[in-house]
């Protein structure tokens, strides 16, 4: 018996791997890319299952946060709430303030002096019994004058500054970090000792308490827990509360939107990977047919031949699988970080079982793909396998294709190339399938990204116009901040209308009221003035045109079980106001939008902070000069103007990033499949190429012939793949929207216009050409004498 190191079978396997360097490299890269894509897509899919619940457990989330008046309770009364029946954990009290900051000079993206949204800051440490904060960028507070903002929901970047004009000395806070809070109980965090410096004169900071309960699985149980806590505090001491179920619902809704497109990309990637691996491996075994005859001639049994070629396939495949797992895990760090910002989750990385399962499934596919041709080759008679020449004779179909192609009014090198795929129809069909799936992936990815961006633009219509007026005075105007009244708002409306450059304006008021026959309250947004130009994107129906009409998003329609055309009755303290639903708008919020005149019968109290103006400018108007002039005009009324701007939609940003990465991986896998197939065909026909070169075929004609051999494949794949990709986009996007509680307007689905369609249709040809370029170049450089001596 031979020693292990001299095992003939082992030497044959190692020699085959080292001798066929290009084939080994292609097989390694194909397996690596396939495993990387599968690990990443599978990891994202697993990560999107219950992300909030995972983060809640890891960061010791609070079931309930309660804001309590700082003037109504003392420390002893707050401590007593820890002993309420059902309370299992508490944190706090933490001092809290609602600031009305402005942008300080030196910011990179926001003009100095612009008012910012009301910001609730909490003075607390980074950790504690409940709601651990996770710093995602920058660092935690290390000194005075610093603030940490929520990651993914911050209007500022690290290093930006804000000024608090209401506090003594106008203190400035510098953003030093971004952090994630699973419960979302604050708009920013400062050191507890910073709170006194931020407190306006005559104001007492409120207190925030965090609670966990033995039973808090439903809204009813959380409501009962909230009532139990409030019962031991003085009447009126509780200012507000936030349930973890609200954040969980939002996170679950976001994660549900990820699932359809991850499943689509994952299925495409997995199927394409298996297909390409199959054609690469089976082609490699088939190409070694003559060498198999040599092995059998020197005494190797059919079983040994099968094992030898399985080994030659599994060695590079195993190397590629290991590299793919490593690369997939490395890519998962930034990619899952983006996804987790949208999902309000914590990155746990790729699960270990996936790191094992994906390469094992891949290697099983490699084994299956290699086993069939290897067993078939092992069963060949030695004489058949040793037949001189590796190029199989074309069948009747292939000869017919050559005959028909020769009649085309094209150069001979082009007609030869066009007929080549028909000599190996099965291999060409698999190559076409790989290119087709790549084209489907590109079309789907491009369509998804364009549609998502249009949806994001539609969602940003809640801040219409180029200029927004807020109920806060401009910084440095000398006007003390105060609550504006109805007279101020009327005067501001007149000043806006009289301002040169105003094309249109509308006053927008946010209020809460009840819907008759339904529990709880809903948010109602009233538009005063001509709001047609400021309408949100319509899904169905139309925008309201008069008092008594309203529009609503799908979330409202579903929550109240109503449809466009129905009438709902708003009620407040015994007063009622019926409104007819005339349209559905694009929004993920549960709210009703109507003419302000519809709310007049309710006599709702004015909440100054809830009133803004949206302004559209005439063409050619300088926005900066307009804002400066209007702010000066509004200063006596306690208001100021700022540029309008929509918030960055972190969910859309995450999906765009993931779609781009996964699409590139699909294209890479498809390109490698084409490269391998053309390489096999070219090397099998190297003797024929030598004959053609001896008859005058020039190098550039050789390149053209090889590229022509994949042109039909690319064109057919594009013609078939693009419609499938469009169909996939029109199927997946509505499923994502349904998971988010909204619907997609038809205009946001119809993103494939003629120039884009032509580019995508040509994409299959481009993909096939790029994959075939390297083998074509090799064929052109092959010396004629060497090619003629090749069997």
XYZ file of C-alpha atoms in Angstrom, residues 38-39 53 59 76 82 198 241 276 293 305 314 335 351 362 368 373 400 553 655 672 684 750:
23
model
C -26.036 34.025 0.319
C -24.505 34.683 3.758
C -37.562 42.341 20.670
C -30.477 46.863 26.124
C -39.850 60.349 48.030
C -41.049 51.494 42.569
C -30.130 74.980 30.249
C -45.956 58.735 29.083
C -23.604 29.091 -12.034
C -9.323 8.364 -20.692
C -11.902 8.692 -11.626
C -14.283 20.474 -4.095
C -24.522 46.603 5.902
C -25.503 33.726 13.229
C -22.984 25.238 -1.427
C -24.110 17.201 -6.971
C -20.717 14.344 -15.314
C -28.018 23.723 -39.247
C -53.685 57.660 4.511
C -32.991 49.684 1.442
C -18.393 34.823 -13.605
C -12.248 23.339 -26.235
C -44.193 53.429 -13.333
